[in-house]
Short mmCIF file of C-alpha atoms in Angstrom, two decimals:
data_model
loop_
_atom_site.label_atom_id
_atom_site.label_comp_id
_atom_site.label_asym_id
_atom_site.label_seq_id
_atom_site.Cartn_x
_atom_site.Cartn_y
_atom_site.Cartn_z
CA ALA X 11 14.41 -58.32 -25.91
CA GLN X 12 15.12 -57.24 -22.08
CA LYS X 13 11.87 -56.36 -19.81
CA ILE X 14 10.85 -55.33 -16.91
CA THR X 15 7.77 -56.50 -14.86
CA GLN X 16 6.17 -55.12 -11.95
CA THR X 17 2.74 -56.80 -11.09
CA GLN X 18 1.66 -55.05 -8.13
CA PRO X 19 0.28 -51.60 -9.36
CA GLY X 20 -0.65 -50.76 -5.88
CA MET X 21 0.29 -51.89 -2.64
CA PHE X 22 -0.37 -50.59 1.08
CA VAL X 23 1.21 -51.05 4.22
CA GLN X 24 0.94 -50.30 7.75
CA GLU X 25 3.36 -48.02 9.47
CA LYS X 26 6.21 -49.67 11.15
CA GLU X 27 5.74 -53.00 8.96
CA ALA X 28 8.17 -54.17 6.36
CA VAL X 29 6.86 -54.48 2.66
CA THR X 30 8.07 -56.27 -0.18
CA LEU X 31 7.90 -54.70 -3.54
CA ASP X 32 8.09 -57.12 -6.74
CA CYS X 33 10.01 -57.10 -9.62
CA THR X 34 10.82 -59.87 -12.37
CA TYR X 35 13.16 -58.93 -15.04
CA ASP X 36 14.40 -60.93 -18.25
CA THR X 37 17.74 -60.56 -20.28
CA SER X 38 20.10 -62.99 -22.20
CA ASP X 39 22.97 -60.69 -21.13
CA PRO X 40 24.94 -62.32 -18.55
CA SER X 41 25.99 -58.81 -17.08
CA TYR X 42 23.34 -56.41 -15.95
CA GLY X 43 22.46 -53.87 -13.06
CA LEU X 44 19.15 -53.41 -11.10
CA PHE X 45 17.94 -50.47 -9.78
CA TRP X 46 15.16 -49.35 -7.66
CA TYR X 47 14.06 -45.88 -7.63
CA LYS X 48 11.38 -43.77 -5.65
CA GLN X 49 9.18 -41.02 -6.85
CA PRO X 50 7.28 -39.12 -4.78
CA SER X 51 4.26 -36.66 -5.63
CA SER X 52 6.96 -33.77 -6.03
CA GLY X 53 7.85 -36.17 -9.12
CA GLU X 54 11.67 -36.45 -8.60
CA MET X 55 13.24 -39.69 -8.89
CA ILE X 56 15.31 -40.58 -6.10
CA PHE X 57 17.89 -43.54 -6.55
CA LEU X 58 17.59 -46.21 -3.53
CA ILE X 59 19.42 -49.05 -4.31
CA TYR X 60 21.67 -51.14 -6.98
CA GLN X 61 22.65 -54.93 -7.40
CA GLY X 62 24.88 -55.82 -9.84
CA SER X 63 24.33 -59.23 -11.53
CA TYR X 64 27.58 -60.59 -10.64
CA ASP X 65 27.55 -59.61 -6.77
CA GLN X 66 27.54 -62.06 -4.69
CA GLN X 67 25.32 -60.48 -1.73
CA ASN X 68 22.25 -58.60 -1.96
CA ALA X 69 22.23 -54.94 -1.73
CA THR X 70 21.35 -53.08 1.50
CA GLU X 71 21.01 -49.29 1.88
CA GLY X 72 19.86 -48.19 5.49
CA ARG X 73 16.13 -49.73 5.49
CA TYR X 74 16.26 -50.76 2.00
CA SER X 75 17.40 -54.26 1.00
CA LEU X 76 17.04 -56.02 -2.50
CA ASN X 77 16.12 -59.38 -2.54
CA PHE X 78 18.08 -60.60 -5.44
CA GLN X 79 17.03 -64.32 -7.26
CA LYS X 80 19.20 -64.52 -9.74
CA ALA X 81 17.87 -68.07 -10.76
CA ARG X 82 14.24 -66.68 -10.66
CA LYS X 83 15.03 -63.22 -12.44
CA SER X 84 13.77 -61.47 -9.45
CA ALA X 85 14.90 -58.30 -7.55
CA ASN X 86 11.82 -57.62 -5.21
CA LEU X 87 12.77 -54.34 -3.11
CA VAL X 88 12.15 -54.92 0.84
CA ILE X 89 11.49 -51.71 2.64
CA SER X 90 11.63 -52.30 6.83
CA ALA X 91 10.23 -50.74 9.30
CA SER X 92 7.78 -48.38 6.84
CA GLN X 93 7.33 -44.72 7.24
CA LEU X 94 4.65 -42.34 6.29
CA GLY X 95 7.32 -40.55 4.01
CA ASP X 96 7.66 -43.87 1.91
CA SER X 97 3.86 -43.49 0.43
CA ALA X 98 5.14 -42.95 -3.20
CA MET X 99 5.85 -44.66 -6.82
CA TYR X 100 8.56 -47.25 -7.02
CA PHE X 101 10.10 -48.53 -10.11
CA CYS X 102 12.39 -51.40 -10.67
CA ALA X 103 15.00 -50.53 -13.32
CA MET X 104 17.43 -52.56 -15.35
CA ARG X 105 20.42 -51.48 -17.06
CA GLY X 106 21.39 -53.68 -20.05
CA GLY X 107 24.35 -55.62 -20.70
CA PHE X 108 26.39 -54.86 -24.07
CA SER X 109 23.97 -56.52 -26.23
CA GLY X 110 21.22 -54.47 -24.45
CA GLY X 111 22.19 -50.99 -24.51
CA TYR X 112 25.27 -51.10 -22.27
CA ASN X 113 24.56 -47.71 -20.59
CA LYS X 114 20.63 -47.79 -20.97
CA LEU X 115 17.85 -48.04 -17.99
CA ILE X 116 14.55 -49.65 -18.77
CA PHE X 117 11.79 -49.34 -16.45
CA GLY X 118 9.10 -51.12 -15.11
CA ALA X 119 5.57 -49.62 -14.91
CA GLY X 120 5.72 -49.00 -11.31
CA THR X 121 3.99 -49.65 -7.90
CA ARG X 122 2.24 -47.17 -5.83
CA LEU X 123 3.09 -47.46 -2.44
CA ALA X 124 0.72 -46.10 0.01
CA VAL X 125 1.85 -46.30 4.12
CA HIS X 126 -0.99 -45.88 6.90
CA PRO X 127 -0.81 -44.43 9.95
CA ASP T 19 25.56 -33.36 -5.79
CA VAL T 20 25.09 -33.85 -9.75
CA LYS T 21 22.33 -31.43 -10.63
CA VAL T 22 20.10 -32.42 -13.46
CA THR T 23 18.27 -28.92 -14.49
CA GLN T 24 15.24 -28.88 -16.81
CA SER T 25 14.07 -25.58 -17.97
CA SER T 26 10.45 -25.81 -17.83
CA ARG T 27 8.24 -27.70 -15.14
CA TYR T 28 5.01 -27.22 -16.99
CA LEU T 29 4.61 -26.23 -20.80
CA VAL T 30 1.32 -25.82 -22.71
CA LYS T 31 1.56 -26.12 -26.14
CA ARG T 32 -0.21 -26.09 -29.54
CA THR T 33 -0.73 -29.09 -31.80
CA GLY T 34 1.98 -28.41 -34.81
CA GLU T 35 4.29 -26.41 -33.01
CA LYS T 36 7.65 -27.04 -32.66
CA VAL T 37 8.51 -27.61 -28.90
CA PHE T 38 12.14 -27.72 -27.49
CA LEU T 39 12.88 -28.97 -24.10
CA GLU T 40 16.13 -28.25 -22.58
CA CYS T 41 18.09 -30.43 -20.33
CA VAL T 42 21.70 -29.29 -18.60
CA GLN T 43 23.64 -30.86 -16.12
CA ASP T 44 26.61 -29.95 -14.15
CA MET T 45 28.77 -32.84 -13.23
CA ASP T 46 30.77 -33.64 -16.97
CA HIS T 47 28.40 -36.57 -17.83
CA GLU T 48 29.17 -38.28 -20.81
CA ASN T 49 25.95 -40.31 -20.97
CA MET T 50 22.05 -38.68 -20.93
CA PHE T 51 18.75 -39.48 -21.70
CA TRP T 52 15.32 -38.59 -22.32
CA TYR T 53 12.48 -40.62 -21.34
CA ARG T 54 8.63 -40.05 -21.01
CA GLN T 55 6.61 -41.11 -18.13
CA ASP T 56 2.91 -42.36 -18.74
CA PRO T 57 0.44 -43.98 -15.96
CA GLY T 58 0.67 -47.53 -16.24
CA LEU T 59 3.70 -47.27 -18.76
CA GLY T 60 6.29 -46.52 -16.35
CA LEU T 61 9.27 -44.52 -18.25
CA ARG T 62 10.07 -45.41 -21.42
CA LEU T 63 13.37 -44.36 -23.11
CA ILE T 64 12.99 -41.76 -26.32
CA TYR T 65 16.75 -40.79 -26.83
CA PHE T 66 20.33 -41.40 -25.66
CA SER T 67 23.69 -39.71 -26.08
CA TYR T 68 27.27 -41.31 -25.04
CA ASP T 69 28.93 -38.24 -26.03
CA VAL T 70 28.52 -35.21 -28.01
CA LYS T 71 26.79 -34.81 -31.45
CA MET T 72 26.49 -38.44 -30.92
CA LYS T 73 22.57 -39.87 -30.30
CA GLU T 74 21.19 -43.02 -30.09
CA LYS T 75 17.22 -43.83 -30.48
CA GLY T 76 15.78 -45.10 -27.79
CA ASP T 77 12.62 -47.63 -27.41
CA ILE T 78 9.91 -44.57 -28.88
CA PRO T 79 11.84 -42.22 -30.94
CA GLU T 80 9.02 -41.21 -33.36
CA GLY T 81 7.94 -37.62 -33.23
CA TYR T 82 11.08 -36.81 -31.43
CA SER T 83 14.64 -35.78 -32.14
CA VAL T 84 17.70 -34.70 -29.88
CA SER T 85 20.93 -32.33 -30.24
CA ARG T 86 23.72 -32.40 -28.28
CA GLU T 87 25.83 -29.78 -29.00
CA LYS T 88 27.62 -29.66 -25.88
CA LYS T 89 28.53 -32.12 -23.19
CA GLU T 90 26.02 -30.54 -20.55
CA ARG T 91 23.49 -30.23 -22.79
CA PHE T 92 21.05 -32.42 -24.16
CA SER T 93 17.84 -31.26 -25.93
CA LEU T 94 14.69 -33.25 -26.87
CA ILE T 95 12.61 -31.49 -30.00
CA LEU T 96 9.23 -32.32 -31.05
CA GLU T 97 9.14 -31.46 -34.78
CA SER T 98 5.28 -31.01 -34.68
CA ALA T 99 3.69 -31.56 -31.39
CA SER T 100 0.77 -33.70 -31.27
CA THR T 101 -1.84 -34.29 -28.47
CA ASN T 102 -0.68 -38.01 -28.20
CA GLN T 103 2.85 -36.34 -26.99
CA THR T 104 1.43 -34.85 -23.78
CA SER T 105 3.36 -36.39 -21.35
CA MET T 106 5.75 -36.01 -18.22
CA TYR T 107 9.53 -35.89 -19.60
CA LEU T 108 12.23 -36.70 -17.73
CA CYS T 109 15.82 -35.88 -18.32
CA ALA T 110 18.64 -37.96 -16.72
CA SER T 111 22.76 -38.04 -16.67
CA SER T 112 25.19 -41.01 -15.64
CA LEU T 113 28.79 -41.20 -15.57
CA ASP T 114 29.17 -44.84 -14.56
CA SER T 115 26.44 -47.06 -15.33
CA SER T 116 26.60 -48.62 -11.58
CA TYR T 117 26.05 -45.58 -10.09
CA GLY T 118 23.10 -44.77 -11.24
CA TYR T 119 21.01 -41.88 -12.87
CA THR T 120 20.44 -38.85 -11.61
CA PHE T 121 17.53 -37.17 -13.14
CA GLY T 122 15.80 -33.62 -13.36
CA SER T 123 12.35 -33.12 -11.69
CA GLY T 124 10.76 -33.26 -15.28
CA THR T 125 8.87 -31.58 -17.49
CA ARG T 126 5.11 -31.74 -17.88
CA LEU T 127 3.83 -30.91 -21.13
CA THR T 128 0.52 -30.61 -22.36
CA VAL T 129 0.03 -30.44 -26.15
CA VAL T 130 -3.63 -29.05 -26.55
#
């Protein structure tokens, strides 16, 4: 069965510092995709970054980067130069391969990030 | 921009009522999804659909059904609402799974 694990229920970071949010996954499919979403207090889910299982390089999108370690089955999100507006809930998600329901996303429990001034 | 619209932001229903949650997307996406979000559990998939009149059970389909009569609309139905269905419900759509999923703003349902 496919599974996403986020072991940090809450994290805090000082403004302008970097923070890493952990995510590990479990799948037997060779083809899969990993996503990170941000959910502010308003409730909408904002897509941040995507990493395909065959991508050779770690994905980056502005201040967000995904530290993809395939052998360890981890896909940690790194936020550089944290801003107050980064305070939110962050979800790691995986799109399964053909045996896991190709188009469906499964989510971790989430990590609540608080950025302190 | 793709827009996914959920008809209600907040709903309060009584136990035993039949409840309809509506979701409409405006970008001709093939795939649509219903999730429920509960603290400490993340988002859990209830049902999804990859085409009109097609539906697949997700991880927690019990107590729910869905309807997709038109490509742009995906409805979640609680046949007989119960208090344990009090939750945030999120609808999403996608064209290509590599590009992520666009979510609606959610419906917070309270069953009393």
